[in-house]
Structures are given as structure tokens and as C-alpha cells.
Amino acid sequence: MKLKHKLPLVSILLLIVAFVSLWLGTQRTALNFIMDYQHKMSLLNIETRTKDIEHSINDGKHKLKRIIDKLDITHLNWQKNSPYFYNELEGSAFDKIGLVYSDRTYNITGSDVLGDLSDREYLEQVFEGEIVISDPIYSRSDGTYQIVIGIPVNNNYEVVGAVIGTIPMINIEEIIHSLNIEGRGYGFLINKHGNVILHPKSDEIPYDNFFQYSGIDRFHAKNGYIPYENFNKIKKYAFFKELEGTELFIVISINQSDLYSPITRIFNKNLMIFSLVLILVLFLTNILIKKMLKPINSLIDGMKKVEDGEYILQVPVDKMDEIGDIAIQFNKTIEAISFRDEELQALNEELAASFEEINQTSDKLLQSYFDIIRALVTAMELKDSYTKGHSERVMEYSLMLGKKINLTGKELEILRHGSILHDIGKLGIPDNILLKPDKLSDEEYQFIQKHPEKGEAFIGNLEFLQDSLSIIRNHHERIDGMGYPDGLKGDEIPQLVKIVTIADSYDAMITNRAYKKPLNKEEAIKELIKYKEIQFDSYLVDKFIEAILES
């Protein structure tokens, strides 16, 4: 990756890392702050909205106690004491105040009928000597829900009756239903056991007991908050406060997403600001990098020109900074290279001339060796009028076929040497055998068959003819393996050897020999075809015939 791409990328990554680190570092603090703030605000909201309820309950207790202080506790009589009840009722939160007797019958304001409260559980606690504030209960006489405050009447440490007052729930219900956090969430009322007393969505909620629904056993403080999930797995928080003087809890439930919405808005705003800053930094970084890289690019262009051989180049130095120092050193290096290049060029010219002279001498020497051997072959063939020019013709036929099958230049050169020297071994055969006009004996024929090996031994020490040795040794091998001296067959025979075998046999067939008359071209071609895959390679025979007919 180039520096002009790497620097902006590094800058962006550093900014992102810094932003993410700041985000993660402040998120927990911000969330804790939000929770603490919302807890305080929820409690303040509950306290503010329920202050009248708590005042009504506490004021009601005082009024009931004042009635008890005025009662003749030795003889509880409604008609005698009712004025006290009506007097305290006036201006209070009670809609009714009554006197309960030890047999659980009662008289109450607004009615002269003696009632029966024996089925009210809260009275058991009252007659056990406790001041009781009941859960909301349904009044059969009024057809409404109400909270009952009950205070025992004691005579010599014995409960002889009770004074009760009823506060209608309609006012409490309005206050509970109006509770929320910044317009989100809703309030509801539960007792100390978690049973739902009042709920704005009582027809929709899938539970009767909030503690069981939220997965807790009870509230462990008079106020606080708990996290929980609803039946749709939505995360929520419940802020709660105990209603003073009662065993009731007011709860505000809110979705976690709504609770965190203030901080989410802040984070989203910061993210937008960060994106704008990132774009600005990227733009400025790009401009700065282009300015920084301008002298570096100038140096690179200079290096490319030097690479192409322009050693007189001098890179301009714009500023005396680190890059300027590099440019000065580069110019000095180019001056030194230019001076040494002139010396190297002169030396190269001298070496090239020397190499050319050596190559010419070597080529002449090799050609001289070859000409001497070729002269020996020619001298050998002059002994026998039947074989005069045979080696030259075999070479011509071989090169013709080699070109036909598109041999390389090096392969053609090996073929040229090997084909013209293929019978060089006959220099080691006595004239009385080599030139014998009659039929050779088996012993003489076996001696003649030694000429390939003698030829190989004759030129084996000549380095430049090493690649041609297989042609000289194996040009009498056959495809069927019946040839000599090694009995090679098929693909064991090199391609160049197969070529010379065809050329040697063809020339022998169309020239006059002491032991046979020559064949014409057509007859010789038939013989070649006849011995395909016996003596000769089929593919090469076909290509040889094409070349002969084209010539």
C-alpha cells in the first residue's frame, strides 16, 4: 500500500479508535447518570403527585384518633357519640366515618342502619390492636372501591371496638393513572405482596402479581428501581416508592429504550458531529499528503529516468527538510553513477570486442575440426565409387525431413553433424572387407556391423559433437528391435536417429551398389511404406515421402 493511501487510512483509524474509546468510556458513566437522574425524578414525581394521598391518610388517622379521645369507651353508643363523627367528617378526605363494635356490627355516618363487617379481613388486625390501612375494597353499600383506615378502641389494654374511615379510590386512581416519566411509561399501584391494585391497562396486562411477573420476591427498600422484561421480551425498568403510612407501593414502568432516549439523542448528535469532523479531517489530510508527497514523487520520477539510463538528471530541491536532504544525496549519487557509467561503457565495449573475437576464433576452430572429419569421410567414400557422395546426400535428406517436422535450429545443427558423420566408423573397416565386390561372409558382415561403435569411439572426445553421438552409434537400429548394435526399439530410439535411418536407407535404395541395382523413386517409396513400424517410424516415413514428392 502506498504512503498516499496509508496516511489517510491511519488517520481515519486513529479517529475512529479515539471516538469508540471515548464512546465506550462515557457510555457506562452516562447510563449510570441517567438511571440515577431518572430515579430521583421518578421519586420526586411520585412524591409530588401522591403528596395529597399521603396527607389525606395521615390527616385521616389524626381525625380518627381525636374521635377515640372523645369517646366514652366504657359504653360505646352511636347516638351519643355520632356528633364527634360528623364533626371530624367535615373537611376531611373521608366520605364516611363509622364505629365498629366488638361483634363486628357497625354504625356509620349517612346511615341509621346497623351494618355487619364480620367478613372484612382487615378488622381482624384492628381487633388485634393494629392500626390498619386496607387494600382497596369494594363497598356494597356505595358500589365503589375505597381504602379503609381502622384504629382500635382500647379499654384497659383490651380492644372493645374500632373507629373506621373510608377514603374513595376515585381520587387516588386519577393520580396513579397520571404518573409517567417525561410523557413515557405509566403508573400503577400494588400491595406489599405484589398484587396489582390499580393499573391503567388492567384489561391488557397478562399478570395479577407484579413480583412474580418481574421475577423478584419483593421490594427490598421503600424506594428504588428494578430492571425486568415483559412477556414480549422488551427490557423495562420499574421505579417504585412505598406510599407513606401504608403497605402499598406506587410503581412507574417504562421501556429501557424510552428511558435511555435522552442519552441516545446526545450520542446520535455526537455521531453526526464526528462524521462531519471525519470528512473534514479526511479532506485536509488528503491536501496535506499531496503537498508532502510532491517532492517524493519528483524523486521517484527522477529514479525512473535514471533507471532508463538518463544519468545527467538533477532533481530540484524546493525545501531544506528531510526530503530535501534525500534529494541532495540523490543528485550526488547520480553524478557518481554517471561518471562510473562512462568508465563501465568503455570497459564493456572492450569486453564485447574481445568476446566477438573469441567467438569468431572458436567458431572457426570448430568448423576446422568438422571440415577435417568431413574430408576424411569424403576421402573414405572416394575409395568406393558406389558410395561416393552418400554422406552428403544423407545429410541433405535428413535436414529436409527435419525442416518438414519443424525441428529447432539447435536440433537441425545436431542432425547436420550426425548425418554427415554417420558412417565415419567405416574408417576403421579394412578395405578388403569394405570394398569387397562379392557377398560378405557372416564373419565379415559382423565386422561391418561394428562400424557404428567405431564411429562413436572415433569422435567421442570431441566436445562439440557429443549431442550427435547417438546418431552415429544407433543409425542402424530398427523399430522392431532387430537392429544393431544395441537392439533398441520403438520410442527407445531418439527421433533424430530415426530421421537419419530413413535418409540412409532411402539413399542406399536409389543408388547403385556392387551387390544390387538402384531402385527408382516410386519403388524406393514403396519399400519405405512396406517397412513402416518394422524398420522405420510411420510418422516420419509419411513426412519424408511428402518432402520427397514436394522437392
XYZ file of C-alpha atoms in Angstrom:
551
model
C 0.000 0.000 0.000
C 1.381 3.385 -0.988
C 2.046 6.125 1.554
C -0.538 8.446 -0.021
C -3.192 5.838 0.708
C -1.758 4.620 4.015
C -1.620 8.016 5.777
C -5.330 8.906 5.313
C -6.299 5.385 6.344
C -4.174 5.571 9.505
C -5.657 8.984 10.333
C -9.207 7.685 9.938
C -8.484 4.586 12.016
C -6.963 6.678 14.809
C -10.002 8.956 14.845
C -12.394 6.006 14.900
C -10.443 4.302 17.706
C -10.427 7.535 19.711
C -14.158 8.054 19.169
C -15.064 4.444 20.050
C -12.850 4.581 23.152
C -14.486 7.833 24.217
C -17.919 6.361 23.462
C -17.323 3.211 25.496
C -15.659 5.180 28.295
C -18.536 7.601 28.658
C -21.419 5.240 27.903
C -21.413 3.466 31.279
C -20.991 6.769 33.123
C -23.780 8.321 31.076
C -26.101 5.373 31.662
C -25.423 5.401 35.390
C -26.101 9.132 35.422
C -29.339 8.606 33.502
C -30.503 5.903 35.915
C -29.651 7.997 38.975
C -31.294 11.055 37.467
C -34.445 9.213 36.400
C -34.670 7.503 39.790
C -34.615 10.848 41.561
C -37.045 12.412 39.095
C -39.424 9.448 39.363
C -39.410 9.607 43.146
C -39.947 13.360 43.002
C -42.801 12.835 40.536
C -44.402 10.172 42.750
C -43.922 12.233 45.899
C -45.359 15.342 44.258
C -48.390 13.589 42.782
C -49.134 11.410 45.833
C -48.499 14.038 48.442
C -52.242 14.705 48.745
C -52.959 10.971 49.172
C -50.394 10.612 51.954
C -51.678 13.828 53.558
C -55.249 12.539 53.416
C -54.248 9.234 55.022
C -52.177 10.852 57.774
C -54.825 13.516 58.396
C -57.453 10.773 58.498
C -55.511 8.894 61.175
C -55.345 12.041 63.329
C -59.046 12.699 62.949
C -59.950 9.121 63.911
C -57.645 9.341 66.949
C -59.331 12.595 68.029
C -62.718 10.843 67.844
C -61.402 7.990 70.013
C -60.113 10.508 72.550
C -63.659 11.889 72.909
C -65.486 8.547 73.079
C -66.910 7.052 76.240
C -65.006 3.818 75.875
C -66.845 2.161 78.762
C -70.098 2.299 76.852
C -69.845 2.655 73.060
C -73.064 4.303 71.871
C -73.577 5.625 68.354
C -76.357 8.017 69.092
C -74.415 9.579 71.937
C -71.082 9.812 70.072
C -72.205 10.395 66.479
C -71.738 14.190 66.695
C -67.989 13.615 67.071
C -68.016 11.536 63.898
C -69.922 14.084 61.818
C -67.747 16.884 63.146
C -64.475 15.181 62.031
C -66.014 14.114 58.713
C -66.467 17.701 57.709
C -63.419 18.958 55.748
C -61.711 15.544 55.692
C -60.787 13.157 52.839
C -63.298 10.632 54.254
C -66.620 10.165 52.648
C -67.795 8.149 55.697
C -66.670 7.542 59.276
C -68.080 4.754 61.461
C -67.961 2.924 64.784
C -67.412 -0.863 64.843
C -68.454 -2.866 67.857
C -66.822 -5.966 69.256
C -69.359 -8.207 67.481
C -68.265 -6.652 64.137
C -71.505 -4.746 63.668
C -71.190 -1.054 62.921
C -72.831 2.322 62.572
C -71.617 4.821 60.014
C -72.333 8.391 59.003
C -75.069 8.816 56.443
C -76.995 5.794 57.650
C -79.020 4.837 60.695
C -78.961 1.140 59.837
C -76.733 -1.190 61.829
C -74.369 -2.947 59.423
C -72.244 -6.074 59.588
C -68.496 -6.174 58.795
C -67.694 -9.660 60.003
C -66.397 -10.669 56.553
C -63.755 -7.908 56.400
C -60.324 -9.397 56.991
C -58.690 -6.106 57.903
C -60.872 -5.916 61.057
C -59.119 -8.956 62.485
C -55.880 -6.997 62.513
C -57.622 -3.984 64.003
C -59.095 -6.025 66.852
C -55.623 -7.436 67.424
C -54.605 -3.885 68.324
C -53.071 -2.700 64.992
C -53.766 0.484 63.069
C -54.718 -0.779 59.611
C -54.885 0.853 56.189
C -56.596 -1.679 53.944
C -56.097 -2.532 50.319
C -58.814 -1.005 48.144
C -62.027 -2.914 48.827
C -65.437 -2.834 47.222
C -68.224 -1.171 49.213
C -71.531 -2.991 48.739
C -73.473 -0.045 50.039
C -71.852 2.540 47.739
C -70.853 0.301 44.836
C -67.341 1.857 44.728
C -63.772 0.943 45.696
C -62.325 2.626 48.791
C -59.450 2.492 51.246
C -60.394 1.906 54.863
C -58.412 3.261 57.818
C -59.111 1.337 61.012
C -57.916 2.273 64.550
C -58.676 0.079 67.578
C -60.512 1.417 70.650
C -58.773 0.134 73.780
C -60.125 -0.125 77.315
C -57.556 -1.291 79.849
C -55.450 -2.904 77.097
C -58.481 -4.654 75.679
C -59.851 -3.828 72.225
C -63.547 -3.118 72.697
C -64.243 -1.637 69.282
C -62.814 0.310 66.351
C -63.211 3.607 64.548
C -63.048 3.383 60.733
C -62.978 5.915 57.918
C -63.332 5.305 54.159
C -61.464 7.254 51.501
C -62.860 6.857 47.942
C -60.402 5.463 45.365
C -61.520 7.693 42.515
C -59.161 10.493 43.518
C -56.250 8.071 44.060
C -56.940 6.366 40.711
C -56.726 9.666 38.821
C -53.375 10.447 40.451
C -51.944 6.937 39.821
C -53.009 6.926 36.166
C -51.406 10.310 35.534
C -47.926 9.155 36.616
C -45.197 8.861 33.905
C -41.594 9.838 33.118
C -41.383 12.731 30.669
C -44.589 11.606 28.986
C -43.469 7.961 28.677
C -44.430 4.900 30.727
C -47.328 4.540 33.150
C -48.017 4.260 36.886
C -49.819 1.536 38.830
C -50.457 0.513 42.426
C -49.556 -2.782 44.141
C -49.610 -4.052 47.713
C -46.660 -5.397 49.683
C -47.250 -8.857 48.218
C -47.044 -7.592 44.647
C -50.743 -7.944 43.889
C -51.942 -5.336 41.378
C -54.457 -2.937 42.952
C -54.771 -0.273 40.269
C -53.435 -0.429 36.704
C -54.313 1.780 33.697
C -54.047 -1.302 31.426
C -55.671 -3.808 33.744
C -57.565 -5.378 30.823
C -54.355 -5.914 28.830
C -51.682 -6.977 31.334
C -51.064 -10.757 31.488
C -50.473 -10.868 35.240
C -52.094 -10.257 38.620
C -48.893 -10.226 40.661
C -46.101 -7.898 39.576
C -43.418 -9.601 41.698
C -43.970 -12.964 40.020
C -44.102 -11.324 36.589
C -40.825 -9.425 37.074
C -39.048 -12.367 38.723
C -38.487 -10.956 42.228
C -39.804 -11.959 45.639
C -40.444 -8.432 46.963
C -39.168 -4.858 47.003
C -36.187 -4.722 49.345
C -36.419 -0.992 50.025
C -39.028 1.687 50.417
C -37.999 3.200 47.081
C -35.719 2.306 44.171
C -35.887 0.657 40.752
C -35.539 -2.800 39.183
C -34.921 -3.985 35.597
C -37.214 -6.642 34.122
C -38.587 -7.980 30.833
C -42.218 -8.103 29.791
C -43.887 -11.063 28.068
C -42.633 -9.730 24.662
C -39.030 -9.787 25.952
C -38.902 -5.984 25.897
C -36.497 -4.643 28.510
C -38.134 -2.329 31.007
C -37.471 -0.545 34.311
C -39.845 -0.190 37.268
C -39.349 2.780 39.641
C -41.187 2.330 42.923
C -41.980 4.140 46.186
C -43.884 2.986 49.220
C -46.961 5.065 49.943
C -46.220 6.566 53.369
C -48.253 5.163 56.192
C -49.478 2.209 54.127
C -48.244 -1.110 52.828
C -48.897 -0.034 49.236
C -46.335 0.727 46.554
C -46.715 3.137 43.668
C -44.779 1.924 40.591
C -43.869 3.680 37.312
C -42.962 1.264 34.493
C -41.038 2.484 31.403
C -39.293 0.844 28.437
C -35.483 0.869 28.606
C -35.337 2.466 25.130
C -37.577 5.326 26.303
C -35.531 5.700 29.484
C -32.262 5.974 27.512
C -33.716 8.183 24.788
C -32.079 11.391 26.133
C -28.599 9.900 26.047
C -29.360 8.225 22.698
C -30.239 11.606 21.240
C -26.980 13.013 22.571
C -24.965 10.098 21.139
C -26.680 10.414 17.757
C -25.910 14.098 17.696
C -22.277 13.395 18.619
C -22.112 10.735 15.895
C -23.253 13.257 13.315
C -20.653 15.758 14.546
C -17.980 13.053 14.459
C -18.908 12.127 10.869
C -18.578 15.752 9.783
C -15.237 16.060 11.586
C -14.076 12.818 9.966
C -14.939 14.091 6.477
C -13.173 17.397 7.187
C -10.079 15.652 8.543
C -10.016 13.320 5.537
C -10.230 16.285 3.154
C -7.490 18.239 4.945
C -5.307 15.123 5.286
C -5.613 14.487 1.544
C -4.494 18.036 0.747
C -1.610 17.823 3.237
C -0.444 14.433 1.942
C -0.473 15.632 -1.672
C 1.686 18.571 -0.618
C 4.024 16.316 1.355
C 4.324 13.725 -1.407
C 5.011 16.208 -4.212
C 8.834 16.253 -3.661
C 8.790 12.470 -3.046
C 7.008 11.914 -6.374
C 9.606 14.160 -8.005
C 12.330 11.903 -6.583
C 10.524 8.781 -7.829
C 10.202 10.247 -11.336
C 13.920 11.016 -11.248
C 14.741 7.442 -10.213
C 12.663 6.074 -13.106
C 14.560 8.272 -15.568
C 17.861 7.098 -14.102
C 16.628 3.522 -14.473
C 16.125 4.275 -18.190
C 19.747 5.485 -18.424
C 19.340 9.275 -18.027
C 22.303 9.869 -15.697
C 22.614 13.645 -16.313
C 19.369 14.277 -14.423
C 19.283 16.592 -11.354
C 16.204 16.650 -9.074
C 15.198 20.188 -7.936
C 15.450 20.866 -4.167
C 12.463 23.002 -3.030
C 12.866 22.887 0.779
C 15.726 22.210 3.148
C 13.983 19.495 5.129
C 14.458 15.714 5.384
C 13.100 15.191 1.856
C 15.388 17.974 0.613
C 18.383 16.169 2.169
C 17.361 12.985 0.332
C 17.110 14.913 -2.962
C 20.616 16.395 -2.489
C 22.081 12.976 -1.724
C 20.227 11.533 -4.751
C 21.771 14.167 -7.041
C 25.264 13.399 -5.693
C 24.688 9.675 -6.222
C 23.584 10.278 -9.833
C 26.743 12.320 -10.505
C 28.899 9.455 -9.194
C 26.930 6.863 -11.183
C 27.197 8.969 -14.345
C 30.996 9.153 -14.008
C 31.329 5.432 -13.341
C 28.879 4.628 -16.132
C 31.205 6.225 -18.688
C 34.060 4.035 -17.446
C 31.855 0.927 -17.489
C 30.662 1.661 -21.026
C 34.246 1.879 -22.298
C 35.137 -1.359 -20.492
C 32.022 -3.085 -21.859
C 32.949 -2.064 -25.401
C 36.425 -3.558 -24.962
C 34.982 -6.765 -23.490
C 32.394 -7.044 -26.272
C 35.114 -6.748 -28.901
C 37.208 -9.395 -27.123
C 34.232 -11.745 -26.825
C 33.416 -11.287 -30.511
C 36.993 -12.110 -31.476
C 36.993 -15.176 -29.187
C 33.638 -16.385 -30.576
C 34.849 -15.971 -34.148
C 38.044 -17.878 -33.368
C 36.076 -20.624 -31.602
C 33.610 -20.949 -34.496
C 36.494 -21.117 -36.980
C 38.252 -23.739 -34.880
C 35.126 -25.900 -34.576
C 34.431 -25.549 -38.272
C 38.021 -26.581 -38.976
C 37.602 -29.718 -36.864
C 34.371 -30.527 -38.667
C 35.888 -29.866 -42.100
C 38.787 -32.194 -41.334
C 36.429 -35.002 -40.292
C 34.204 -34.290 -43.274
C 37.266 -34.513 -45.535
C 38.090 -37.889 -44.011
C 34.542 -39.073 -44.817
C 34.881 -37.781 -48.377
C 38.262 -39.493 -48.750
C 36.746 -42.732 -47.426
C 33.892 -42.581 -49.936
C 36.337 -41.899 -52.813
C 37.646 -45.416 -52.304
C 34.265 -46.808 -53.394
C 32.606 -45.379 -56.473
C 29.289 -46.823 -55.269
C 29.192 -44.763 -52.042
C 30.668 -41.504 -53.371
C 28.617 -38.539 -52.065
C 26.441 -40.811 -49.909
C 27.035 -38.951 -46.627
C 26.341 -35.542 -48.227
C 23.051 -36.813 -49.656
C 22.041 -38.421 -46.322
C 22.688 -35.054 -44.665
C 20.519 -33.263 -47.258
C 17.669 -35.783 -46.922
C 17.886 -35.623 -43.108
C 17.780 -31.801 -42.998
C 14.894 -31.803 -45.477
C 12.845 -34.074 -43.178
C 13.935 -32.148 -40.045
C 12.661 -28.885 -41.511
C 9.441 -30.619 -42.587
C 8.623 -31.533 -38.971
C 9.744 -28.104 -37.659
C 12.849 -29.051 -35.671
C 14.586 -26.237 -33.760
C 17.773 -24.623 -35.010
C 19.830 -26.481 -32.417
C 18.247 -29.838 -33.370
C 18.957 -29.180 -37.060
C 22.616 -28.429 -36.245
C 22.947 -31.728 -34.306
C 21.226 -33.515 -37.205
C 23.625 -31.921 -39.731
C 26.711 -33.103 -37.850
C 25.354 -36.565 -37.023
C 24.006 -37.325 -40.516
C 27.160 -36.444 -42.449
C 29.340 -38.362 -39.982
C 27.015 -41.365 -39.578
C 29.428 -43.735 -41.407
C 32.686 -42.250 -40.002
C 33.262 -45.576 -38.250
C 33.912 -47.250 -41.639
C 37.386 -45.659 -41.493
C 38.156 -48.486 -39.071
C 37.000 -51.237 -41.511
C 39.730 -52.809 -43.707
C 39.434 -52.052 -47.441
C 39.355 -55.728 -48.346
C 36.049 -56.011 -46.464
C 34.667 -52.554 -47.133
C 35.335 -52.699 -50.919
C 34.742 -56.452 -51.440
C 32.680 -56.891 -54.658
C 31.404 -60.324 -53.675
C 28.999 -61.329 -50.971
C 30.383 -60.891 -47.449
C 30.813 -63.862 -45.182
C 28.977 -63.933 -41.854
C 32.199 -63.045 -40.041
C 32.863 -60.149 -42.433
C 29.274 -58.917 -42.080
C 29.578 -58.970 -38.304
C 32.792 -56.926 -38.644
C 30.995 -54.412 -40.868
C 28.282 -54.103 -38.166
C 30.972 -52.790 -35.797
C 31.312 -49.507 -37.727
C 28.667 -47.574 -35.623
C 30.576 -48.294 -32.425
C 33.912 -47.484 -34.075
C 32.441 -44.181 -35.295
C 31.291 -43.294 -31.790
C 34.750 -44.075 -30.396
C 36.429 -42.128 -33.212
C 34.732 -38.755 -32.414
C 33.809 -39.446 -28.749
C 36.395 -36.981 -27.401
C 35.152 -34.050 -29.499
C 33.016 -31.928 -27.140
C 31.080 -30.086 -29.847
C 29.900 -33.389 -31.381
C 28.660 -35.021 -28.134
C 24.976 -34.486 -28.987
C 25.500 -36.230 -32.356
C 27.000 -39.461 -30.916
C 23.624 -41.270 -30.657
C 23.040 -40.732 -34.410
C 26.439 -42.231 -35.281
C 26.032 -45.210 -32.929
C 22.367 -46.076 -33.495
C 21.509 -45.230 -37.148
C 21.140 -48.983 -37.913
C 18.565 -49.622 -35.143
C 15.046 -50.787 -36.153
C 11.564 -50.058 -34.777
C 11.012 -53.771 -34.202
C 14.213 -54.029 -32.127
C 16.073 -56.207 -34.657
C 18.725 -53.583 -35.465
C 22.247 -53.119 -34.111
C 24.387 -52.513 -32.111
C 22.024 -52.055 -29.050
C 18.777 -53.654 -30.263
C 16.724 -50.529 -29.420
C 13.060 -50.487 -30.410
C 10.150 -48.086 -30.698
C 10.419 -44.951 -28.542
C 13.784 -46.101 -27.198
C 15.267 -44.809 -30.474
C 15.770 -40.998 -30.448
C 13.858 -39.007 -33.087
C 16.999 -37.658 -34.784
C 18.330 -41.221 -35.114
C 15.056 -42.332 -36.772
C 15.389 -39.489 -39.299
C 18.927 -40.467 -40.340
C 17.884 -44.162 -40.556
C 15.213 -43.275 -43.168
C 17.536 -40.927 -45.103
C 20.407 -43.501 -45.116
C 18.122 -46.333 -46.293
C 16.461 -44.217 -48.997
C 19.799 -43.131 -50.492
C 21.079 -46.728 -50.397
C 17.957 -47.872 -52.291
C 18.176 -45.315 -55.137
C 21.962 -45.534 -55.730
C 23.929 -48.269 -57.496
C 25.760 -50.688 -55.239
C 28.080 -53.612 -56.005
C 25.582 -56.052 -54.601
C 22.377 -54.593 -56.147
C 20.887 -52.370 -58.804
C 19.294 -48.998 -57.865
C 15.528 -48.512 -57.411
C 13.626 -45.587 -58.825
C 11.887 -43.068 -56.564
C 8.466 -44.768 -56.646
C 9.988 -48.187 -55.895
C 12.027 -46.773 -53.018
C 8.908 -45.091 -51.545
C 7.047 -48.417 -51.693
C 9.888 -50.052 -49.770
C 9.758 -47.364 -47.104
C 5.998 -47.864 -46.764
C 6.443 -51.638 -46.667
C 8.784 -51.449 -43.675
C 6.816 -48.866 -41.631
C 6.750 -49.880 -37.922
C 9.174 -52.700 -38.784
C 12.318 -50.807 -39.630
C 11.095 -47.223 -39.873
C 8.876 -44.833 -37.849
C 5.451 -44.487 -39.591
C 5.007 -40.774 -38.927
C 8.477 -39.861 -40.137
C 8.127 -42.061 -43.266
C 4.891 -40.220 -44.190
C 6.553 -36.809 -43.674
C 9.661 -37.953 -45.655
C 7.538 -39.070 -48.607
C 5.689 -35.702 -48.565
C 9.033 -33.878 -48.632
C 10.449 -36.105 -51.436
C 7.390 -35.581 -53.616
C 7.456 -31.803 -52.997
C 11.170 -31.492 -53.896
